[in-house]
Amino acid sequence: RGVYAGSDSQPTTFWMSQPGAFNNFNYSHPTQEDDAITDTIVSLQVNAIRSMVPMPGGLVMLTSKGAWQVSGGSAGAGGTVAITPINAIATPQAYNGASDVQPIIINYDIVYVQAKGSIIRDLSYNIYANIYTGTDISVLSNHLFLGYQINEWTYAEEPYKVVWAVRNDG
């Protein structure tokens, strides 16, 4: 499916095309499992979807105030099922918003810039709580970001597994 989200007029809505047809957003009545999906994240506030990350358990959507996992539910024993218009659910995961800077996926972790632009967070799956939880991984180097914002970044796995970031002062 092709997936789009967070338009200017509908910031909490996402659209998924029909399977294998990335530009086909047709649907039928009654709803079929291979129809396109249009859904909205229902929360206490209107928080724009900033980015989406495909993960093994579903699609993680980072908003300006939290993280949500969109999935087709559980098949039991830790398995997941495909997302369809009939079974699509959005489950809140963490309540630390993300900025517009694209997140970095490192193995099975999502590393992202928090909404204010100066804190780096790690979002990883906690099997015991059955949700994605995150920690502030910039706490030991917050002096590098205090009073600045991160505008861009990238990850270099070789040779030293380093994240290179560009602050707003260049």
Tab-separated table of C-alpha atoms in Angstrom:
chain	number	residue	atom	x	y	z
A	1	ARG	CA	0.000	0.000	0.000
A	2	GLY	CA	1.054	3.567	-0.639
A	3	VAL	CA	0.624	5.573	2.554
A	4	TYR	CA	0.189	9.337	2.927
A	5	ALA	CA	-0.569	11.314	6.059
A	6	GLY	CA	-0.886	14.684	7.718
A	7	SER	CA	-2.180	17.076	5.071
A	8	ASP	CA	-2.610	20.760	5.874
A	9	SER	CA	-6.412	20.504	6.035
A	10	GLN	CA	-6.486	17.082	7.778
A	11	PRO	CA	-3.343	16.862	9.969
A	12	THR	CA	-4.354	13.688	11.849
A	13	THR	CA	-5.656	11.701	8.871
A	14	PHE	CA	-3.805	9.025	6.904
A	15	TRP	CA	-4.611	7.436	3.563
A	16	MET	CA	-3.540	3.969	2.403
A	17	SER	CA	-3.988	2.862	-1.201
A	18	GLN	CA	-5.234	-0.511	-2.307
A	19	PRO	CA	-2.667	-3.325	-1.943
A	20	GLY	CA	-0.288	-3.393	-4.922
A	21	ALA	CA	-1.867	-0.291	-6.496
A	22	PHE	CA	-0.038	2.690	-5.030
A	23	ASN	CA	-2.209	5.293	-6.801
A	24	ASN	CA	-5.593	3.579	-6.392
A	25	PHE	CA	-7.653	4.925	-3.486
A	26	ASN	CA	-10.975	3.404	-4.543
A	27	TYR	CA	-13.306	1.833	-2.016
A	28	SER	CA	-16.542	-0.066	-2.241
A	29	HIS	CA	-19.809	-0.497	-0.331
A	30	PRO	CA	-19.854	-2.754	1.594
A	31	THR	CA	-16.209	-2.435	2.576
A	32	GLN	CA	-13.835	-5.069	1.222
A	33	GLU	CA	-10.474	-6.046	2.725
A	34	ASP	CA	-8.588	-4.865	-0.368
A	35	ASP	CA	-10.151	-1.373	-0.369
A	36	ALA	CA	-8.177	1.771	0.256
A	37	ILE	CA	-8.072	3.024	3.848
A	38	THR	CA	-8.828	6.522	5.095
A	39	ASP	CA	-8.603	6.876	8.847
A	40	THR	CA	-7.972	9.519	11.482
A	41	ILE	CA	-5.998	9.250	14.701
A	42	VAL	CA	-8.436	10.089	17.491
A	43	SER	CA	-6.696	11.751	20.424
A	44	LEU	CA	-7.350	14.296	23.145
A	45	GLN	CA	-5.751	16.982	20.956
A	46	VAL	CA	-5.257	17.598	17.254
A	47	ASN	CA	-1.605	16.635	16.763
A	48	ALA	CA	-0.251	16.660	13.231
A	49	ILE	CA	1.345	13.500	11.881
A	50	ARG	CA	4.992	14.402	11.290
A	51	SER	CA	6.465	11.120	10.006
A	52	MET	CA	5.786	7.428	9.565
A	53	VAL	CA	8.128	4.486	10.169
A	54	PRO	CA	7.384	0.898	9.116
A	55	MET	CA	8.194	-1.503	11.947
A	56	PRO	CA	7.592	-5.265	12.371
A	57	GLY	CA	4.449	-4.748	14.494
A	58	GLY	CA	2.876	-2.107	12.276
A	59	LEU	CA	3.305	1.443	11.053
A	60	VAL	CA	4.564	3.840	13.750
A	61	MET	CA	3.285	7.381	13.238
A	62	LEU	CA	5.111	10.155	15.049
A	63	THR	CA	2.940	13.180	15.783
A	64	SER	CA	3.678	16.552	17.335
A	65	LYS	CA	2.694	15.186	20.774
A	66	GLY	CA	3.232	11.423	20.664
A	67	ALA	CA	3.706	8.157	18.821
A	68	TRP	CA	0.968	5.855	17.538
A	69	GLN	CA	1.159	2.371	16.082
A	70	VAL	CA	-1.248	1.559	13.275
A	71	SER	CA	-1.737	-2.173	12.858
A	72	GLY	CA	-4.260	-4.803	11.935
A	73	GLY	CA	-4.410	-6.139	15.473
A	74	SER	CA	-2.732	-9.186	16.939
A	75	ALA	CA	-2.819	-12.728	15.629
A	76	GLY	CA	-1.750	-14.070	19.024
A	77	ALA	CA	1.676	-15.231	20.190
A	78	GLY	CA	3.230	-11.899	19.170
A	79	GLY	CA	2.142	-12.158	15.541
A	80	THR	CA	0.451	-9.440	13.533
A	81	VAL	CA	-2.059	-9.419	10.718
A	82	ALA	CA	-2.236	-7.234	7.624
A	83	ILE	CA	-3.874	-3.821	7.927
A	84	THR	CA	-7.259	-3.679	6.203
A	85	PRO	CA	-10.140	-1.162	6.308
A	86	ILE	CA	-11.990	-3.603	8.561
A	87	ASN	CA	-9.329	-4.139	11.247
A	88	ALA	CA	-7.111	-1.005	11.213
A	89	ILE	CA	-6.442	0.283	14.731
A	90	ALA	CA	-4.234	3.087	16.026
A	91	THR	CA	-2.784	2.521	19.490
A	92	PRO	CA	-0.970	5.240	21.476
A	93	GLN	CA	2.628	4.320	22.289
A	94	ALA	CA	4.535	7.241	23.790
A	95	TYR	CA	3.666	10.830	24.629
A	96	ASN	CA	6.780	12.695	23.499
A	97	GLY	CA	6.164	14.602	20.303
A	98	ALA	CA	8.436	14.567	17.280
A	99	SER	CA	9.815	17.423	15.203
A	100	ASP	CA	9.714	17.663	11.411
A	101	VAL	CA	13.217	16.159	11.140
A	102	GLN	CA	12.964	12.702	9.568
A	103	PRO	CA	13.584	9.929	12.154
A	104	ILE	CA	16.486	7.498	11.812
A	105	ILE	CA	15.946	3.753	12.046
A	106	ILE	CA	18.839	1.916	13.696
A	107	ASN	CA	18.189	-1.828	13.825
A	108	TYR	CA	14.744	-2.035	15.477
A	109	ASP	CA	14.928	1.347	17.200
A	110	ILE	CA	13.549	4.668	16.026
A	111	VAL	CA	15.739	7.654	16.873
A	112	TYR	CA	13.977	10.999	16.508
A	113	VAL	CA	14.256	14.664	17.427
A	114	GLN	CA	11.690	15.691	20.017
A	115	ALA	CA	9.154	18.383	19.099
A	116	LYS	CA	11.108	21.375	20.440
A	117	GLY	CA	14.127	20.364	18.338
A	118	SER	CA	16.868	19.993	20.958
A	119	ILE	CA	16.308	16.572	22.578
A	120	ILE	CA	17.078	13.242	20.904
A	121	ARG	CA	14.871	10.300	21.856
A	122	ASP	CA	15.049	6.574	21.225
A	123	LEU	CA	11.800	4.700	20.664
A	124	SER	CA	12.099	0.937	21.031
A	125	TYR	CA	9.638	-1.884	21.492
A	126	ASN	CA	9.155	-3.061	25.082
A	127	ILE	CA	7.970	-6.662	24.938
A	128	TYR	CA	6.846	-6.643	28.589
A	129	ALA	CA	4.589	-3.591	28.241
A	130	ASN	CA	3.671	-4.442	24.622
A	131	ILE	CA	4.281	-0.843	23.473
A	132	TYR	CA	7.055	1.347	22.100
A	133	THR	CA	8.750	3.287	24.877
A	134	GLY	CA	11.419	5.906	24.630
A	135	THR	CA	14.231	7.501	26.526
A	136	ASP	CA	16.168	10.733	26.192
A	137	ILE	CA	19.484	9.605	24.697
A	138	SER	CA	20.932	13.127	24.521
A	139	VAL	CA	20.914	13.590	28.303
A	140	LEU	CA	24.689	13.110	28.622
A	141	SER	CA	25.427	15.519	25.780
A	142	ASN	CA	22.608	18.036	26.146
A	143	HIS	CA	25.170	20.870	26.305
A	144	LEU	CA	25.658	20.368	22.548
A	145	PHE	CA	21.991	21.100	21.841
A	146	LEU	CA	20.998	23.551	24.611
A	147	GLY	CA	19.622	26.685	22.956
A	148	TYR	CA	19.842	25.167	19.464
A	149	GLN	CA	17.633	23.089	17.221
A	150	ILE	CA	18.560	20.199	14.959
A	151	ASN	CA	17.643	20.940	11.341
A	152	GLU	CA	19.018	17.845	9.599
A	153	TRP	CA	20.860	14.656	10.433
A	154	THR	CA	22.086	11.367	9.074
A	155	TYR	CA	23.466	8.083	10.360
A	156	ALA	CA	26.777	6.503	9.392
A	157	GLU	CA	26.949	2.853	10.455
A	158	GLU	CA	30.579	2.443	9.425
A	159	PRO	CA	33.132	2.880	10.881
A	160	TYR	CA	31.900	4.117	14.286
A	161	LYS	CA	28.072	4.170	14.241
A	162	VAL	CA	27.813	7.971	14.397
A	163	VAL	CA	24.815	10.267	13.952
A	164	TRP	CA	25.848	13.512	12.261
A	165	ALA	CA	23.562	16.463	13.022
A	166	VAL	CA	23.291	20.021	11.684
A	167	ARG	CA	22.133	22.596	14.228
A	168	ASN	CA	20.278	25.775	13.324
A	169	ASP	CA	23.526	27.781	13.667
A	170	GLY	CA	25.142	25.721	10.928
